[in-house]
CSV table of C-alpha atoms in Angstrom, one decimal:
chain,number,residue,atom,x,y,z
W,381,UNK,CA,-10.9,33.4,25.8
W,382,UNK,CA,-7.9,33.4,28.2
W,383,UNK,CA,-4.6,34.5,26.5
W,384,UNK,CA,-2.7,31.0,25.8
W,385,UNK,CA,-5.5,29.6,24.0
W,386,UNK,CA,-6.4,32.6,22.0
W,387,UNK,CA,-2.6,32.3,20.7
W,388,UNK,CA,-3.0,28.5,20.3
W,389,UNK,CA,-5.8,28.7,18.1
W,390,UNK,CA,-4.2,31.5,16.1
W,391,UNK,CA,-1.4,29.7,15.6
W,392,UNK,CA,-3.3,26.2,14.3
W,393,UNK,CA,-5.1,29.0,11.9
W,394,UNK,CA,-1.8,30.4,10.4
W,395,UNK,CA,-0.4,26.7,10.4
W,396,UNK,CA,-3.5,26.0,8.3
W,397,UNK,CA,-3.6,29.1,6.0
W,398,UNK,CA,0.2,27.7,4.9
W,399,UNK,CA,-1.0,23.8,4.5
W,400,UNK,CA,-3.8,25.6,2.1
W,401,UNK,CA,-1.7,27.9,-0.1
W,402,UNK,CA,1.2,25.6,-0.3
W,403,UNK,CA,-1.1,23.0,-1.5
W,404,UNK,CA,-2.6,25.3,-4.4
W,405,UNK,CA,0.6,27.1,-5.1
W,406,UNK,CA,3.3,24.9,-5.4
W,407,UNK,CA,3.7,23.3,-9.3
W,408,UNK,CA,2.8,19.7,-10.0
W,409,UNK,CA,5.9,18.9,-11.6
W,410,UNK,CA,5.7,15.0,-11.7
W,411,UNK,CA,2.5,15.2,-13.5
W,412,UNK,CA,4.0,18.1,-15.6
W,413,UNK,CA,7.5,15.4,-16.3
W,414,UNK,CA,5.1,12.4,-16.9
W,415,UNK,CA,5.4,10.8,-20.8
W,416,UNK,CA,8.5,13.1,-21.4
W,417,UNK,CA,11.6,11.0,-23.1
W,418,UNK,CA,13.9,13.1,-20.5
W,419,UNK,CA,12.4,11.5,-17.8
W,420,UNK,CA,14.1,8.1,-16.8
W,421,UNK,CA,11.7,7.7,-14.1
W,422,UNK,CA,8.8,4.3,-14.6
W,423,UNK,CA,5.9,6.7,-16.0
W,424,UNK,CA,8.8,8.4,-18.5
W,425,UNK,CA,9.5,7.6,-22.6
W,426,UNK,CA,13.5,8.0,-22.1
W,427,UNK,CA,13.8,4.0,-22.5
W,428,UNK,CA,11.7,3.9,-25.7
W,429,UNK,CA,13.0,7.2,-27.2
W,430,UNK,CA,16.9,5.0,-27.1
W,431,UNK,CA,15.3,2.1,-28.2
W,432,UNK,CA,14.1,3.9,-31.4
W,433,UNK,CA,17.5,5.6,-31.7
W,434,UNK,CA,19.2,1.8,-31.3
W,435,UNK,CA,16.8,1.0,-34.3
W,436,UNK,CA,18.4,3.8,-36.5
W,437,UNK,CA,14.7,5.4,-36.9
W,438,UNK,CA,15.5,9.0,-37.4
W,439,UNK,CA,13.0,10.8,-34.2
W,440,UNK,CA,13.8,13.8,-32.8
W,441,UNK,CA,12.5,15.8,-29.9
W,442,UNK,CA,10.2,18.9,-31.0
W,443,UNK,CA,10.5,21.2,-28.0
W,444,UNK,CA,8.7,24.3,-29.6
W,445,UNK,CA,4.9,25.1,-29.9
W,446,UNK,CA,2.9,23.1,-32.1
W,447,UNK,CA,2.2,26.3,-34.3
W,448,UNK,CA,5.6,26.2,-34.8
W,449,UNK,CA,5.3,23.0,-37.1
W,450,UNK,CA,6.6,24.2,-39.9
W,451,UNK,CA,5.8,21.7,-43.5
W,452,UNK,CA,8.7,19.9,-45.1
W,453,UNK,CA,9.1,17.8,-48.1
W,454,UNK,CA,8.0,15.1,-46.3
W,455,UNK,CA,5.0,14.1,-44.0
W,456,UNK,CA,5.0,14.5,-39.9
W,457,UNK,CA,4.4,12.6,-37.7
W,458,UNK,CA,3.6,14.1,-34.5
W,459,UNK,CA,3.9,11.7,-30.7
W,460,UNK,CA,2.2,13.5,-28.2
W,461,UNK,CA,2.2,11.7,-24.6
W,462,UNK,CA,-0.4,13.0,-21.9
W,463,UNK,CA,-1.3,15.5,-24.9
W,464,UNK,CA,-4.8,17.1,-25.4
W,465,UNK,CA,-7.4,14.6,-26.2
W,466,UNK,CA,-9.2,16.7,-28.5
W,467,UNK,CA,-8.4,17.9,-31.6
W,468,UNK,CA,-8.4,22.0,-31.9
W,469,UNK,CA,-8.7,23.7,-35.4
W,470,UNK,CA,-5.1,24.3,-36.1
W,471,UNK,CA,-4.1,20.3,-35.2
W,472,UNK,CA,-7.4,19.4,-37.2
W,473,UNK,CA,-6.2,21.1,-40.4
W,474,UNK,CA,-2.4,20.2,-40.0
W,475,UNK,CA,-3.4,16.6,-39.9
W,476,UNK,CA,-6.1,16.7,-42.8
W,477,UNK,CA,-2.9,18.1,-44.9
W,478,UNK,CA,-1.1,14.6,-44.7
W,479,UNK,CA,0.5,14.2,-41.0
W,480,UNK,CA,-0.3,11.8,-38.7
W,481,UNK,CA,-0.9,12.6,-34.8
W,482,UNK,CA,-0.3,10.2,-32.2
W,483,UNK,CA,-1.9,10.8,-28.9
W,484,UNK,CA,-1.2,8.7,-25.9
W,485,UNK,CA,-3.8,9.1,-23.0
W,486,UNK,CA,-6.5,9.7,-25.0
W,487,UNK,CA,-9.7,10.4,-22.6
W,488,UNK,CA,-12.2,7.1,-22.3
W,489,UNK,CA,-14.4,5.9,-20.0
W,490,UNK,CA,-14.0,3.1,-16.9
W,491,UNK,CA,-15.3,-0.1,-18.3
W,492,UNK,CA,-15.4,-3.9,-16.3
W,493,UNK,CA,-12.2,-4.9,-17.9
W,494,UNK,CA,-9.4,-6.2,-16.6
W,495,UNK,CA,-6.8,-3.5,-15.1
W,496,UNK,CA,-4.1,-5.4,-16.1
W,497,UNK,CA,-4.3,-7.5,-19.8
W,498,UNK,CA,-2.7,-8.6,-22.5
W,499,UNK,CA,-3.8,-7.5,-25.8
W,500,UNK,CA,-2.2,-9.4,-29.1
W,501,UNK,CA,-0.6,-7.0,-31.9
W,502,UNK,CA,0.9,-7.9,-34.8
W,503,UNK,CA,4.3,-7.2,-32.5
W,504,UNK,CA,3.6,-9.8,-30.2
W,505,UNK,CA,1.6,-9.1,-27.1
W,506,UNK,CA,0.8,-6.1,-25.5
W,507,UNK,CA,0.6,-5.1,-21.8
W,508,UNK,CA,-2.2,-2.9,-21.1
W,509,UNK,CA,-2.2,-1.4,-17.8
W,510,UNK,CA,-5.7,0.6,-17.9
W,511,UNK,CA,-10.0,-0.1,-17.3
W,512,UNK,CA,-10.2,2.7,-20.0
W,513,UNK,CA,-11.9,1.9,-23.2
W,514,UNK,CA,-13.4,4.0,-26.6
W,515,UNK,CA,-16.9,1.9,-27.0
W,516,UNK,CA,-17.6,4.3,-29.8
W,517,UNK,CA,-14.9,3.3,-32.1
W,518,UNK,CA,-15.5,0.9,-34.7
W,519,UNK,CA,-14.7,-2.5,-35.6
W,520,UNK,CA,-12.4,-0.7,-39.0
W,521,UNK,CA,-11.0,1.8,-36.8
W,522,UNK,CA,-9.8,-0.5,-33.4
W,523,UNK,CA,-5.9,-1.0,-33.6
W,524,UNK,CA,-5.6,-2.7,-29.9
W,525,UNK,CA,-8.7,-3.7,-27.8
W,526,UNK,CA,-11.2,-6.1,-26.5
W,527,UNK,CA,-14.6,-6.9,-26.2
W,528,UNK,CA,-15.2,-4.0,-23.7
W,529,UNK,CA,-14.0,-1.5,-26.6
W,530,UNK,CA,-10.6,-0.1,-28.2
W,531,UNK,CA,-7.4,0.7,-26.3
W,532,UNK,CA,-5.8,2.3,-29.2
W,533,UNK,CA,-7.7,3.4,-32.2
W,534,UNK,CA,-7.3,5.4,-35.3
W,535,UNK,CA,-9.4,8.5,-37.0
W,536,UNK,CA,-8.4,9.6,-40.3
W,537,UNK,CA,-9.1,13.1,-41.5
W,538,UNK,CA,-9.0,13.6,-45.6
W,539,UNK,CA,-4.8,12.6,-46.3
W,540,UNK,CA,-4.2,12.3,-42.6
W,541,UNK,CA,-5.3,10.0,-39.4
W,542,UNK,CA,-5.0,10.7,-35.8
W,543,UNK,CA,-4.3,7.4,-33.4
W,544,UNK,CA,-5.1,7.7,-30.0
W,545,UNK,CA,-4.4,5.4,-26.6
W,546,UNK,CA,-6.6,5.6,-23.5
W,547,UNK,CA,-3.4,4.7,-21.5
W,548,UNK,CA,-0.4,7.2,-21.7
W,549,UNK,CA,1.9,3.9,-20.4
W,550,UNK,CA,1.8,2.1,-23.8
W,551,UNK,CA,5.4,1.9,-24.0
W,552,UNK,CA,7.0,3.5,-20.9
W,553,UNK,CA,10.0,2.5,-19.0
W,554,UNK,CA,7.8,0.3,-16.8
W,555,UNK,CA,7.1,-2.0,-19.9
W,556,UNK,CA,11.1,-2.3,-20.8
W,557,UNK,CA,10.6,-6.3,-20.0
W,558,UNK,CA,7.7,-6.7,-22.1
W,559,UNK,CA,9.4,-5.2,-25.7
W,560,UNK,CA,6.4,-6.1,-27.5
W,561,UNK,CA,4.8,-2.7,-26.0
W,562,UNK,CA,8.7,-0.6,-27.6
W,563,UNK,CA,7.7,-2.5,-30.9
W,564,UNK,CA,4.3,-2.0,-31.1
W,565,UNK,CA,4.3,2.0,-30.6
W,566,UNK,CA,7.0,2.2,-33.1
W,567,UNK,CA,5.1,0.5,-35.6
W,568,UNK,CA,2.2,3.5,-34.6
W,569,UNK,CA,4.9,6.1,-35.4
W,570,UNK,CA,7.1,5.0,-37.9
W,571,UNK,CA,5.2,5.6,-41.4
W,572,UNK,CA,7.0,5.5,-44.9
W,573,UNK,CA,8.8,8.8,-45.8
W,574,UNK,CA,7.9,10.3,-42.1
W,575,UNK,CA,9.5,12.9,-40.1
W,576,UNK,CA,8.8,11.3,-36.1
W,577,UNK,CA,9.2,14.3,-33.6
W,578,UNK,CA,8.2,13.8,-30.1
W,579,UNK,CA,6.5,16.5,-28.3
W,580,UNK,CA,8.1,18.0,-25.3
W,581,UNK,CA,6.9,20.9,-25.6
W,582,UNK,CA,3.9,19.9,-23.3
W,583,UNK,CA,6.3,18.8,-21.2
W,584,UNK,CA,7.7,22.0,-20.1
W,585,UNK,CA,11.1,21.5,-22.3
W,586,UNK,CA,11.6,24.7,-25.1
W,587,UNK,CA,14.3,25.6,-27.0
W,588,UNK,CA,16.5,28.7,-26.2
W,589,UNK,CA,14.5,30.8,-28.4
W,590,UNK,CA,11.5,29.7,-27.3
W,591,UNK,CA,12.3,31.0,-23.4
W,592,UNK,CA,13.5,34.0,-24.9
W,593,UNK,CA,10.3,34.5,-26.9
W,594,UNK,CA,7.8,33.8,-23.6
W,595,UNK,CA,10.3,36.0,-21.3
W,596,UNK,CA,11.9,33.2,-19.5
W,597,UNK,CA,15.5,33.6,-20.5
W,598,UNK,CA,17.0,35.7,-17.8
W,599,UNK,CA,16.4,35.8,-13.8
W,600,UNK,CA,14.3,38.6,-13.3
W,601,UNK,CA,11.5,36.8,-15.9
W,602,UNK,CA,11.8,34.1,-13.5
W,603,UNK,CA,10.8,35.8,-10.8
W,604,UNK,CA,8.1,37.7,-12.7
W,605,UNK,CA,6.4,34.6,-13.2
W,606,UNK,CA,7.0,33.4,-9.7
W,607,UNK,CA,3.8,32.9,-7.7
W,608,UNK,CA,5.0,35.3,-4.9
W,609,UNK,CA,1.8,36.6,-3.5
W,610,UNK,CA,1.2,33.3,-2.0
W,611,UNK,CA,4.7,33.5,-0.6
W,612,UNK,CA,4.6,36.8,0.9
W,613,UNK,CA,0.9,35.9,2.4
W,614,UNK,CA,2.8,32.7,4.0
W,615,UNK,CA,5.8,35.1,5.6
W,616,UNK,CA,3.2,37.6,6.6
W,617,UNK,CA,1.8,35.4,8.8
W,618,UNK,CA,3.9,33.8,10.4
W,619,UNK,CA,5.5,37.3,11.2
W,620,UNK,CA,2.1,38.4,12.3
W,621,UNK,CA,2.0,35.1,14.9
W,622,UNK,CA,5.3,35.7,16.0
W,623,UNK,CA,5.0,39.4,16.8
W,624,UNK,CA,1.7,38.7,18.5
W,625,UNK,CA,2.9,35.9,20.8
W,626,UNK,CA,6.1,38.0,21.3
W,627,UNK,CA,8.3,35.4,20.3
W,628,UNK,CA,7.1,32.8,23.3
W,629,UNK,CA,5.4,29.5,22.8
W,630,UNK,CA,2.1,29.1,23.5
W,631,UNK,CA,0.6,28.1,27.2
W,632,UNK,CA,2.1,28.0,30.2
W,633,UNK,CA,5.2,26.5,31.2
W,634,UNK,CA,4.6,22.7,32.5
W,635,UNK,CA,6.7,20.9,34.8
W,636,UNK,CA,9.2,18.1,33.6
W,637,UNK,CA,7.5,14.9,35.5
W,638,UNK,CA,10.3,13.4,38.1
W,639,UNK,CA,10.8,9.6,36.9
W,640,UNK,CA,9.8,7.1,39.5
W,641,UNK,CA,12.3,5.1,40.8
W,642,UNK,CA,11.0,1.2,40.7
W,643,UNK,CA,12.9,-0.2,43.4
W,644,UNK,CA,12.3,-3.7,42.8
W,645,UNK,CA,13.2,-3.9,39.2
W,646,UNK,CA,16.4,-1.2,40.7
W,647,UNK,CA,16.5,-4.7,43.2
W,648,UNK,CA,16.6,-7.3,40.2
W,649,UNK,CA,18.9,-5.3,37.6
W,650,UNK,CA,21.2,-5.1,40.6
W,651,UNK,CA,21.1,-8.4,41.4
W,652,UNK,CA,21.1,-9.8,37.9
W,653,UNK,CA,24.4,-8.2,37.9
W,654,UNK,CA,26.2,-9.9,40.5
W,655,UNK,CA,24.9,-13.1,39.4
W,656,UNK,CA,26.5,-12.7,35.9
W,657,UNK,CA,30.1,-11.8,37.1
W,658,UNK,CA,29.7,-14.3,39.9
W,659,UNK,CA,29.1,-16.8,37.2
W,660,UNK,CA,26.7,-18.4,39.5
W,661,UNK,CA,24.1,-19.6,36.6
W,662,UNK,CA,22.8,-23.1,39.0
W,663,UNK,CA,21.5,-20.8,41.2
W,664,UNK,CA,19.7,-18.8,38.3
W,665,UNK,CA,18.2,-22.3,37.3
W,666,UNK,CA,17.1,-23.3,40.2
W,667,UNK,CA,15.6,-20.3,41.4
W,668,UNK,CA,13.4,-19.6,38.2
W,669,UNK,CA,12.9,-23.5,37.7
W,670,UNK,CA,11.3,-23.7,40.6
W,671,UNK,CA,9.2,-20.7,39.9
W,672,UNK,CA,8.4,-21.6,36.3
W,673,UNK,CA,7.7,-25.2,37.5
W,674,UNK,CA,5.0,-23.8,40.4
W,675,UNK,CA,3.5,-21.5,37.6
W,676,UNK,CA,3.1,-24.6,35.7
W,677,UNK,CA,1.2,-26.7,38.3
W,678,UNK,CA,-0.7,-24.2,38.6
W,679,UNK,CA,-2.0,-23.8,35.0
W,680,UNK,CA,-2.4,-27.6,35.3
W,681,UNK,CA,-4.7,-27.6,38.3
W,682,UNK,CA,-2.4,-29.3,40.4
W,683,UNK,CA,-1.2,-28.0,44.0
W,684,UNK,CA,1.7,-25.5,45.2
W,685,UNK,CA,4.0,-28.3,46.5
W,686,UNK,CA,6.8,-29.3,43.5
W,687,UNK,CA,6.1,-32.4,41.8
W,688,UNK,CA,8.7,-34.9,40.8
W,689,UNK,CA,9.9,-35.4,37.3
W,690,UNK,CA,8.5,-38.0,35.5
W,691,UNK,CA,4.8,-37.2,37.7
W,692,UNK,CA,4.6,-33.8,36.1
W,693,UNK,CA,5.5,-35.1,32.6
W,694,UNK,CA,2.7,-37.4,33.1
W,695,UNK,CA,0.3,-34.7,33.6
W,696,UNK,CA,1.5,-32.5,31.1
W,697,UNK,CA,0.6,-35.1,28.5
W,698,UNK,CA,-2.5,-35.6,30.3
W,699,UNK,CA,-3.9,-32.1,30.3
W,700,UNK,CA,-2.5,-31.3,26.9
W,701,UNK,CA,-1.7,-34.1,24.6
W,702,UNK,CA,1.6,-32.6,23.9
W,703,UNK,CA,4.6,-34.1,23.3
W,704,UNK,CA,6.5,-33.6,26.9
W,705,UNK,CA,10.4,-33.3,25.5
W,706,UNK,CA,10.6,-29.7,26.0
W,707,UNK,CA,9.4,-30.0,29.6
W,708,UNK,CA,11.6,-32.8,30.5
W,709,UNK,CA,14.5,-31.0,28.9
W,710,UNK,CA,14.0,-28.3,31.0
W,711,UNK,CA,13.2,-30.4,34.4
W,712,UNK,CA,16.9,-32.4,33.1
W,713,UNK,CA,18.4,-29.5,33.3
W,714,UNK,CA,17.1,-27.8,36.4
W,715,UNK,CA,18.1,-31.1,38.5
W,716,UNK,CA,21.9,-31.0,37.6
W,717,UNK,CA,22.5,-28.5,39.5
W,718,UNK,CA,25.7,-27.6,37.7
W,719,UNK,CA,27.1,-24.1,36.0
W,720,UNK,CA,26.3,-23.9,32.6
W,721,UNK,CA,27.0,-21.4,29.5
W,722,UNK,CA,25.5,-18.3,29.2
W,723,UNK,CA,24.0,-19.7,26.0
W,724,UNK,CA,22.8,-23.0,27.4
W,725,UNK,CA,21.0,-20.8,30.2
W,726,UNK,CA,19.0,-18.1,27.2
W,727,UNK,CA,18.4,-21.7,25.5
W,728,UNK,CA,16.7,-23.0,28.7
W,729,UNK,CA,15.0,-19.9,28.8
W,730,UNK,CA,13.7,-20.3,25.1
W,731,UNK,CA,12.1,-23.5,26.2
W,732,UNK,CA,10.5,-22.5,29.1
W,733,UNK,CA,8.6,-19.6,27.1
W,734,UNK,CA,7.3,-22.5,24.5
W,735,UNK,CA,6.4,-24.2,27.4
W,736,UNK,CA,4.3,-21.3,28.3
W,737,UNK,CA,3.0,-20.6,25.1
W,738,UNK,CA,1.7,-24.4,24.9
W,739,UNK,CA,-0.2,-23.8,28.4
W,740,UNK,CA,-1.6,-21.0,27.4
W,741,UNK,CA,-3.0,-22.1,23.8
């Protein structure tokens, strides 16, 4: 293998080595930020989270782990968006002691539905945005749904239930026109005597004393949890391709191409030029008149010797059966034989290219 294309290949192998790792290495955050009431973005909660604050419903953002959940005098209730879809031990027992657990994007299967429905709620009617249904809930436990199964559902475990939504959209900011979707997933949340908290936690959002307690507080933890192996792999080679083609590019040198000069459009450009300042636009008429008219007759089957007027007309509704004002417009024009504007000369232009157009249809 000769020494340009050894170097060309290495390089497309490096070049691909970085696509690969960057792909695998760098974070999803948009998935990550997806559901969070931070993010203002159409897949985010911020416009619900206000409109429940606008309501005077007491909700607050819970931005530690959920063993963290620590009882109160009153009852939680828990809104998890693009949460876990099953239930673990600890979230099993801490809903069996009274809480409630909302979980939006609850896994189900693709049915025949409709992607985009409307499902009707107490609140008015719902926008669902999702082929995703539970078959296996029953007719006592379906909240929202339709005859290809439930889109939100609820499971109750001893003194506590957990409701669940295939779709993690119910009541994002894309729905902000259709308020029946704010109203409805309030009415999920808000319960008698309940504490709401929101989960951000899953979102990637922790208190202070939460990053201090998992090492992220400072710089250096930062870094520590940095993927920089990928990194360094990345700068390693392309220091390794760059030492081994000493800093060149690859192949040899190629010659710039020399431009052809076209001397007959050089010819027409030129003499385009004089025309325009020599304001001689009669002769620009009558010179491509005549051409466009020969062009014509010839499309038309008739011979290379110009035709008058009105004979021409007459074969142009002949051969095509279409109305002949443009032509005669044109053919008007061309006979004066006087200067005209620069505008009237691109209009008569315009009309011979419909002209054309029709001929060739």
């Amino acid at each position: 293998m000769k020494r340009p294309n050894r170097l060309a290949w290495i390089g497309a192998i490096a070049l691909f080595a970085i696509v690969i790792l960057s792909l695998f290495a760098a974070p999803n955050n948009t998935k990550l930020n997806a559901g969070s009431t931070y993010n203002r973005a159409p897949d985010g909660y911020g416009a619900w989270y206000a409109f429940m604050q606008q309501q005077g419903v007491s909700i607050k953002r819970w931005q530690k782990p959920f063993s963290d959940i620590q009882p109160e005098n009153s009852p939680i209730t828990l809104l998890q968006v693009g949460g876990e879809t099953m239930l673990g031990i600890q979230e099993r027992e801490w809903v069996e002691k009274g809480n409630t657990l909302v979980i939006l994007g609850a896994g189900a299967r693709v049915t025949e539905a409709e992607f985009s429905t409307m499902q009707k709620s107490s609140q008015g009617n719902i926008k669902i945005d999702t082929r995703r249904r539970n078959k296996k809930a029953n007719s006592k436990q379906i909240d929202l749904g339709d005859r290809f199964g439930a889109v939100v559902w609820k499971e109750n475990y001893k003194q506590g239930k957990v409701i669940f939504s295939t779709t993690p959209y119910l009541a994002a900011n894309a729905y902000q026109d259709n308020l029946s979707n704010f109203k409805y997933l309030a009415s999920l949340v808000n319960e008698k005597n309940h504490t709401i908290l929101v989960d951000e936690y899953i979102h990637g959002y922790k208190d202070a004393d939460v990053r201090k307690k998992e090492n992220e507080g400072d710089l250096s933890s930062f870094f520590a949890k940095t993927p920089l192996l990928p990194i360094l792999v990345q700068v390693g080679i392309l220091l390794l391709v760059l030492i081994w083609a000493q800093n060149r590019r690859f192949g040899k040198p190629v010659a710039l191409d020399i431009p052809v000069i076209d001397n007959s459009e050089a010819y027409i450009q030129a003499l385009a030029g004089v025309l325009q300042k020599a304001d001689t636009t009669d002769f620009v008429v009558e010179m491509v008149g005549k051409q466009e008219q020969l062009q014509l007759q010839k499309a038309l089957g008739l011979g290379q010797i110009l035709l008058e007027r009105e004979a021409l007309i007459n074969f142009w509704i002949e051969k095509t059966g279409v109305s002949a004002a443009e032509l005669d417009a044109v053919l008007k024009l061309q006979s004066r034989k006087q200067p005209i504007s620069e505008q009237d000369l691109l209009s008569w232009l315009g009309k011979w290219r419909t002209i054309r157009l029709i001929r060739n249809s």
